[in-house]
Structures are given as structure tokens and as C-alpha cells.
Amino acid sequence: MSLFDLRLQDVHNKLSHKELSVTELVDESFARIKATEASIQAFLTLNEEGARQHAAELDKQLQAGAERGLLFGLPAGIKDNIVTEGLRTTCASQFLDNYNPIYDGTVVSKLKSAQSVTIGKLNMDEFAMGGSNENSSYYPTRNPWNTEYVPGGSSGASAASVAAGQVYFSLGSDTGGSIRQPAAYCGIVGLKPTYGLVSRFGLVAFASSLDQIGPLTKNVEDSAFVLQAIAGYDAKDSTSANVSIPDYTSALTGDVKGLRIAVPKEYLGEGVDPKVKEAVLNALKVYESLGATWEEVSLPHTEYAIAAYYLLASSEASSNLARFDGVRYGVRADNPANLIDLYRKSRSEGFGPEVKRRIMLGTYALSSGYYDAYYLKAQKVRTLIKQDFDQVFEKYDVIIGPTAPTAAFKLGEQVGDPLTMYLNDICTIPVSLAGVPAISIPCGQAEGLPIGLQIIGKAFDESTVLRTAHAFEQNTEFHKLRPQL
Ligand SMILES: NC(=O)C[C@H](N)C(=O)O
């Protein structure tokens, strides 16, 4: 077994027992990046000097017998919409090509106090808008299982870099599926925590009522381990929930006897690839064999979720992205005729087509005369969707279905067709609108490409989500499969 196949906890122990130095581990990460990056293209900025310096410091501390943080020495990648002090943060947008933040986001500060080592900043769809990484204004990241395929998005490179063994874990953000869908496409584990569990201070806002940060890892135990380090109340994020944080690792008992699983019929209906459906049904058999029970249920407002999401998320984006004006942030256009022209030119040159599309849609939906018909109506639909989940959770502990209706698609295949691209999120978007936690874990393959199983839980019940996911993992081998690179 290679070092990379070990659980984070075991690597941490090896470091603690000095069987391995942080410098060796970090060197190995960069060696792997050198070997694979030409075909994967996951990183926008590498922190090579900073990471090596940090590793040397941690090794020195270890020699001196200092206390070790939870993620001591573990090489991490960070999605490029999470600000990192002194380390370029672009949101994969030309607009922010020159942006060097002067502070760390709360999750980055938390990773620093847990002593993980930041290897670099990971590619994404521009401002997190997209599901394939093709909306990056730099270059598309590729799927390690087959480099002609997309890794998903928007946290596509956060998933690809873990699957390719470049980093031991990464952070992504999820607005309508951006952690779970790429995790599914790349055959790894991606957790979107409950809205409010992880601070978004320092996450460049896309849709503030939906955005959540979460871990992408090789297995469920690692997911629990990283979540432990990043969860918790933060006064700097006004939507941060002041809840007590349980010990997530101790929830991983392997026991799902008596667990009541709901399977929404809308998630296995038309448009779902038969191989995906088969993988999900096989997973349900595994749960049955472990003493859990499942029943089909209905989330009747699912069909309105995508329309509601694209109205709400785009409305919020049009407001959040107003700050990028070429004055306070962003690359400034040359030779403007006046101030309005400066804004217009800078924004026209700086934003890519998908970002412009959403700003226009959102501005329209919020404009007077249309607000009630679009924005307000979408808010009402959101409430109905949340009520669908509340009702199911009165009788069931978790909801299970596919993460995405298909496995990864080919690069270029959907890029000219935004509506088809939006439909990939049909199983993840309702969960985001309801604000509840969900994880994607590998549960099968179709033509050599991974399939993801989505496990959805009650608000702040990450423990049950993780326990359910872990039980499956303990009894299957899918999480051990690695792409040949
Ligand atoms: N950002 C996300 O969570 C993904 C979604 N596909 C979007 O483009 O909005």
C-alpha cells in the first residue's frame, strides 16, 4: 500500500512517530504534481516555496517535541475562491488575475492552526459558476480517470487533485453541487456540510444563501477528520451557526442497523443513466444486508428546483459580483472615457461568458416589475422544496440517491449548451436549496468512469451522514480504486 492510500489519521501518526518527515511528504506531493500536472492541470498557483518552508518549520517543531495539530503536516489544496494571505486568489477569473489577498479566510486560518501544509490554489469554474471546469478563464482541469473527460465543477480541480494523488485532501465550495458532483465524477468523497456549519469568511461570495465550504477526500474517515478541523462558529460570518460540534470520527461506528433510508423516486426517474441507477440500487442492497431498510418516497417539487436555483443564485451573484468594478477589485480597463465607461469596460473585459449570463439573468430577475414574478416566486418555491425534505425527515434518517444522473461527460460536449449543463445538478440543487448536509461517495463505475452515491441528512446531522457513508465504504471496495496516470 502506498503512503497516499493511508488514512489521514495514519499519515499523521507516522509523522508523529517520526517514521516520515513533513518535508518528505511535501516533496512527494510536488513530485507527484510534476509527474501528473501536464495532463490534469489542477493548479492555478503553486505554493512551492511557502510549502517547503512551512514543512521545514513543522519538522523543527516535531524535533523539539511541540504539540501537533489535527492535520499536522498533511499536504492540502485550496479552491481558488478561498482567500489566502499573500497567495494569489483568482476565482479562475482574468478579472482577479492580479489579486493577492491581505488576509486568510477562516477555513484557511483553521487549516493553519491544525498545521496542514498548503500546496497551492486549485482551478475551478470562474466564480464557481459551472459544472465542468470549462468555465475557468485559464484552462480546463481534466478528469484523472480519463483526461478526455471533465472532472466536474465547480470544484473540479479540488476533486481531480485528490484523485490524482497530488494532495492528501482539498477544500472546495458548493452552491448547488460544486463539491458533490466533482467528487462523484472523480471517484472520491465530497461533503457539503449544513448551511452555516463552516464559516464562509474569506470565501469569495457567489450566492450567499447557498454557498458552503467542505472537504474533498479519498475516504469517509478523512472527510470526518477534515470537517472536524474546519467546522464551528465564527463571529466574522453572520450566517455562521452557533452549534456545538460533535466528534465526527467517533460517529463512524459502522453500524446502520435499523437506519431508515428514503429513496426519492424523482432522483431515479427519466434522464438517469441506467448504470447509475443500477449502482444506486446495488448500494441499497448493501444497506439492506447491513440491517437498514429503505422505501421509495417523493420530493414532489424537485422539478422546479433548477429554475428556482438559477433565479436565486443568479440574483445573489448579480449583487455579490457588483464589487468587481476595476476600481476596488480586479484588472482595470485602459483608457476609459469616464467612470461609467471604466466600470463597463473593466467588467466586459474581466468576466467570462457564463458569469455575464448569470449577472444579466440575476439583474433582470431583481429589477422592479419583475421581482415579484421571478425572485419572490423562486423564494416561495424554495420554501416548498425545503418542506419536501422536512416531511421526509419526519419518518426517515437519511435520503439516498445518485449524486449526478450520469458519470462524467467529455470535454467540449456540453459547453455550448448551458441548459444541459444545468441539468447535471438536478439531484444536488434541491439539497442546497434546503440547506441540509450531503456527501457523495464512490459506488460504482460506468465505462471506467466513477459513479457517485449521494447521502443526504437532516440539518446539522453530519454524524449520521458520515456514519451511513462509512458503513458502505467498510463493506465495499470502490473507494480503493485509483486512476492509472
Ligand atoms: N456552483 C455550484 O455549486 C455548481 C452549479 N453547477 C452552478 O454552476 O451554480
Short mmCIF file of C-alpha atoms in Angstrom, two decimals, residues 122-369:
data_model
loop_
_atom_site.label_atom_id
_atom_site.label_comp_id
_atom_site.label_asym_id
_atom_site.label_seq_id
_atom_site.Cartn_x
_atom_site.Cartn_y
_atom_site.Cartn_z
CA LEU A 122 -6.94 24.91 -7.34
CA ASN A 123 -8.68 25.64 -10.60
CA MET A 124 -12.47 25.96 -10.79
CA ASP A 125 -15.24 27.31 -12.96
CA GLU A 126 -14.99 31.10 -12.94
CA PHE A 127 -16.53 32.43 -9.70
CA ALA A 128 -17.82 28.85 -9.10
CA MET A 129 -20.31 29.09 -11.96
CA GLY A 130 -20.31 25.83 -13.85
CA GLY A 131 -20.18 22.09 -13.60
CA SER A 132 -17.17 21.06 -15.68
CA ASN A 133 -14.22 23.42 -15.02
CA GLU A 134 -14.51 24.50 -18.65
CA ASN A 135 -15.63 27.94 -17.44
CA SER A 136 -12.22 28.56 -15.89
CA SER A 137 -10.76 31.53 -17.71
CA TYR A 138 -7.31 29.88 -17.59
CA TYR A 139 -7.58 26.26 -18.75
CA PRO A 140 -9.86 23.30 -18.08
CA THR A 141 -8.81 20.75 -15.48
CA ARG A 142 -9.11 17.17 -16.69
CA ASN A 143 -10.54 14.05 -15.13
CA PRO A 144 -7.74 11.76 -13.84
CA TRP A 145 -9.76 8.68 -14.85
CA ASN A 146 -9.78 9.76 -18.47
CA THR A 147 -8.26 13.07 -19.45
CA GLU A 148 -10.69 13.50 -22.34
CA TYR A 149 -13.44 13.90 -19.74
CA VAL A 150 -14.30 16.76 -17.40
CA PRO A 151 -13.65 16.45 -13.67
CA GLY A 152 -16.98 18.16 -12.90
CA GLY A 153 -17.32 21.51 -11.24
CA SER A 154 -17.12 23.98 -9.99
CA SER A 155 -14.62 22.44 -7.52
CA GLY A 156 -13.34 20.23 -10.35
CA ALA A 157 -9.67 20.64 -9.60
CA SER A 158 -10.26 20.16 -5.86
CA ALA A 159 -11.59 16.71 -6.78
CA ALA A 160 -9.08 15.94 -9.55
CA SER A 161 -6.03 16.82 -7.44
CA VAL A 162 -7.10 14.42 -4.67
CA ALA A 163 -7.99 11.66 -7.16
CA ALA A 164 -4.63 12.14 -8.90
CA GLY A 165 -2.73 11.87 -5.60
CA GLN A 166 -1.33 15.40 -5.80
CA VAL A 167 -2.65 16.44 -2.39
CA TYR A 168 -3.94 14.46 0.60
CA PHE A 169 -7.14 16.45 0.81
CA SER A 170 -8.62 19.65 -0.51
CA LEU A 171 -11.25 22.24 0.24
CA GLY A 172 -13.99 23.11 -2.20
CA SER A 173 -17.17 25.15 -2.12
CA ASP A 174 -20.66 24.01 -3.01
CA THR A 175 -23.51 26.30 -4.04
CA GLY A 176 -25.67 23.84 -5.98
CA GLY A 177 -23.49 20.73 -6.13
CA SER A 178 -19.98 22.04 -6.67
CA ILE A 179 -18.33 19.73 -4.12
CA ARG A 180 -20.50 16.65 -4.57
CA GLN A 181 -20.71 16.46 -8.38
CA PRO A 182 -16.92 16.70 -8.99
CA ALA A 183 -16.31 14.23 -6.15
CA ALA A 184 -18.70 11.83 -7.93
CA TYR A 185 -17.04 12.34 -11.34
CA CYS A 186 -13.55 11.81 -9.90
CA GLY A 187 -14.38 8.82 -7.67
CA ILE A 188 -13.66 10.47 -4.32
CA VAL A 189 -15.60 11.65 -1.26
CA GLY A 190 -17.05 15.18 -1.17
CA LEU A 191 -19.04 16.60 1.73
CA LYS A 192 -21.29 19.64 1.62
CA PRO A 193 -21.96 20.48 5.26
CA THR A 194 -25.17 22.06 6.56
CA TYR A 195 -25.52 25.71 5.61
CA GLY A 196 -23.87 27.63 8.46
CA LEU A 197 -21.67 24.85 9.86
CA VAL A 198 -18.42 26.04 8.23
CA SER A 199 -17.53 29.73 8.13
CA ARG A 200 -17.53 31.43 4.74
CA PHE A 201 -15.50 34.42 5.91
CA GLY A 202 -12.95 34.78 3.13
CA LEU A 203 -14.89 32.73 0.59
CA VAL A 204 -15.48 34.95 -2.44
CA ALA A 205 -19.28 35.08 -2.40
CA PHE A 206 -21.27 33.69 -5.31
CA ALA A 207 -24.76 33.05 -3.85
CA SER A 208 -24.63 33.84 -0.16
CA SER A 209 -27.80 31.99 0.83
CA LEU A 210 -26.37 28.76 -0.62
CA ASP A 211 -22.53 28.79 -0.55
CA GLN A 212 -20.87 26.30 1.80
CA ILE A 213 -17.24 25.14 2.14
CA GLY A 214 -16.43 21.46 2.61
CA PRO A 215 -13.73 18.78 2.33
CA LEU A 216 -12.83 16.54 -0.63
CA THR A 217 -11.01 13.40 0.46
CA LYS A 218 -10.20 9.82 -0.53
CA ASN A 219 -12.44 8.24 2.06
CA VAL A 220 -15.12 8.99 4.64
CA GLU A 221 -12.85 8.87 7.68
CA ASP A 222 -10.69 11.58 6.13
CA SER A 223 -13.81 13.60 5.44
CA ALA A 224 -14.79 13.46 9.12
CA PHE A 225 -11.22 14.32 10.10
CA VAL A 226 -11.04 17.44 7.93
CA LEU A 227 -14.59 18.54 8.81
CA GLN A 228 -13.57 18.45 12.49
CA ALA A 229 -10.83 20.95 11.76
CA ILE A 230 -12.94 23.43 9.77
CA ALA A 231 -16.43 23.33 11.38
CA GLY A 232 -17.54 25.75 14.04
CA TYR A 233 -18.98 29.14 14.86
CA ASP A 234 -17.29 32.23 13.50
CA ALA A 235 -18.36 35.73 14.53
CA LYS A 236 -16.95 37.03 11.23
CA ASP A 237 -19.66 35.21 9.24
CA SER A 238 -23.12 36.47 10.18
CA THR A 239 -24.73 33.26 8.90
CA SER A 240 -22.43 31.04 10.95
CA ALA A 241 -24.44 28.74 13.23
CA ASN A 242 -23.63 28.69 16.89
CA VAL A 243 -23.99 24.94 17.39
CA SER A 244 -21.80 22.54 19.33
CA ILE A 245 -19.50 20.45 17.15
CA PRO A 246 -19.60 16.71 17.86
CA ASP A 247 -16.67 14.34 17.47
CA TYR A 248 -17.30 13.27 13.87
CA THR A 249 -14.79 10.42 13.88
CA SER A 250 -16.41 8.72 16.85
CA ALA A 251 -19.70 8.70 14.91
CA LEU A 252 -18.15 6.24 12.42
CA THR A 253 -19.34 3.10 14.17
CA GLY A 254 -20.01 1.03 11.05
CA ASP A 255 -23.48 0.31 12.45
CA VAL A 256 -26.52 1.11 10.31
CA LYS A 257 -28.86 -1.48 11.77
CA GLY A 258 -32.38 -0.04 11.85
CA LEU A 259 -31.41 3.00 9.77
CA ARG A 260 -34.43 4.26 7.80
CA ILE A 261 -33.48 5.25 4.27
CA ALA A 262 -35.72 7.22 1.90
CA VAL A 263 -35.15 6.97 -1.85
CA PRO A 264 -36.80 9.78 -3.84
CA LYS A 265 -38.40 8.46 -6.99
CA GLU A 266 -37.60 11.78 -8.72
CA TYR A 267 -33.87 11.03 -8.37
CA LEU A 268 -34.07 7.73 -10.25
CA GLY A 269 -36.50 8.71 -12.99
CA GLU A 270 -36.15 9.90 -16.54
CA GLY A 271 -32.72 11.12 -17.61
CA VAL A 272 -30.82 8.98 -15.12
CA ASP A 273 -28.29 6.71 -16.81
CA PRO A 274 -29.28 3.02 -16.27
CA LYS A 275 -25.74 2.28 -14.99
CA VAL A 276 -26.10 4.99 -12.38
CA LYS A 277 -29.50 3.64 -11.34
CA GLU A 278 -28.10 0.12 -11.10
CA ALA A 279 -25.17 1.30 -8.94
CA VAL A 280 -27.56 3.09 -6.57
CA LEU A 281 -29.86 0.05 -6.31
CA ASN A 282 -26.84 -2.16 -5.61
CA ALA A 283 -25.77 0.25 -2.87
CA LEU A 284 -29.24 -0.05 -1.33
CA LYS A 285 -28.79 -3.83 -1.30
CA VAL A 286 -25.58 -3.34 0.68
CA TYR A 287 -27.50 -1.26 3.21
CA GLU A 288 -30.23 -3.91 3.42
CA SER A 289 -27.62 -6.56 4.12
CA LEU A 290 -26.35 -4.38 6.98
CA GLY A 291 -29.78 -4.20 8.61
CA ALA A 292 -31.02 -0.87 7.22
CA THR A 293 -34.38 -0.52 5.48
CA TRP A 294 -35.36 1.63 2.51
CA GLU A 295 -38.56 2.86 0.94
CA GLU A 296 -39.38 4.93 -2.07
CA VAL A 297 -40.60 8.46 -1.28
CA SER A 298 -41.46 11.57 -3.25
CA LEU A 299 -39.88 15.04 -3.15
CA PRO A 300 -42.66 16.46 -5.32
CA HIS A 301 -41.19 19.91 -6.02
CA THR A 302 -37.91 18.57 -7.42
CA GLU A 303 -38.85 19.54 -10.96
CA TYR A 304 -38.90 23.24 -10.02
CA ALA A 305 -35.56 23.20 -8.22
CA ILE A 306 -33.29 24.08 -11.14
CA ALA A 307 -35.41 27.02 -12.26
CA ALA A 308 -35.63 28.34 -8.69
CA TYR A 309 -31.89 27.87 -8.16
CA TYR A 310 -30.85 29.71 -11.31
CA LEU A 311 -33.09 32.64 -10.39
CA LEU A 312 -31.95 32.85 -6.78
CA ALA A 313 -28.26 32.06 -7.29
CA SER A 314 -28.00 34.42 -10.26
CA SER A 315 -29.83 37.21 -8.39
CA GLU A 316 -27.44 36.88 -5.48
CA ALA A 317 -24.48 36.69 -7.85
CA SER A 318 -25.53 39.88 -9.65
CA SER A 319 -25.44 41.66 -6.30
CA ASN A 320 -22.27 39.98 -4.94
CA LEU A 321 -20.28 40.50 -8.11
CA ALA A 322 -21.10 44.22 -8.26
CA ARG A 323 -17.97 44.80 -6.18
CA PHE A 324 -15.77 43.79 -9.12
CA ASP A 325 -15.60 47.13 -10.85
CA GLY A 326 -11.96 47.57 -11.79
CA VAL A 327 -11.58 50.13 -9.00
CA ARG A 328 -11.81 48.31 -5.70
CA TYR A 329 -11.04 44.90 -7.16
CA GLY A 330 -9.97 43.49 -10.43
CA VAL A 331 -7.97 44.33 -13.50
CA ARG A 332 -8.73 47.89 -14.62
CA ALA A 333 -9.53 48.60 -18.28
CA ASP A 334 -7.27 51.03 -20.15
CA ASN A 335 -8.28 54.46 -21.42
CA PRO A 336 -11.87 54.77 -20.19
CA ALA A 337 -13.83 57.83 -21.34
CA ASN A 338 -15.33 58.35 -17.86
CA LEU A 339 -16.14 56.45 -14.66
CA ILE A 340 -19.17 54.57 -16.04
CA ASP A 341 -17.12 53.59 -19.06
CA LEU A 342 -14.38 52.32 -16.73
CA TYR A 343 -16.88 50.05 -14.96
CA ARG A 344 -18.41 48.90 -18.22
CA LYS A 345 -15.12 48.18 -19.95
CA SER A 346 -13.48 46.53 -16.95
CA ARG A 347 -16.46 44.23 -16.38
CA SER A 348 -16.86 43.44 -20.09
CA GLU A 349 -13.20 42.51 -20.40
CA GLY A 350 -12.86 40.86 -16.99
CA PHE A 351 -15.82 38.46 -16.78
CA GLY A 352 -16.26 35.35 -18.91
CA PRO A 353 -19.49 34.46 -20.80
CA GLU A 354 -21.14 32.30 -18.10
CA VAL A 355 -20.57 34.92 -15.41
CA LYS A 356 -22.04 37.61 -17.67
CA ARG A 357 -25.02 35.39 -18.47
CA ARG A 358 -25.80 34.94 -14.78
CA ILE A 359 -25.28 38.60 -13.87
CA MET A 360 -27.73 39.58 -16.61
CA LEU A 361 -30.27 36.94 -15.60
CA GLY A 362 -29.98 37.93 -11.93
CA THR A 363 -30.20 41.65 -12.59
CA TYR A 364 -33.31 41.07 -14.68
CA ALA A 365 -34.93 38.88 -12.00
CA LEU A 366 -34.32 41.55 -9.36
CA SER A 367 -35.43 44.52 -11.43
CA SER A 368 -38.57 46.36 -10.40
CA GLY A 369 -41.61 44.98 -12.14
#
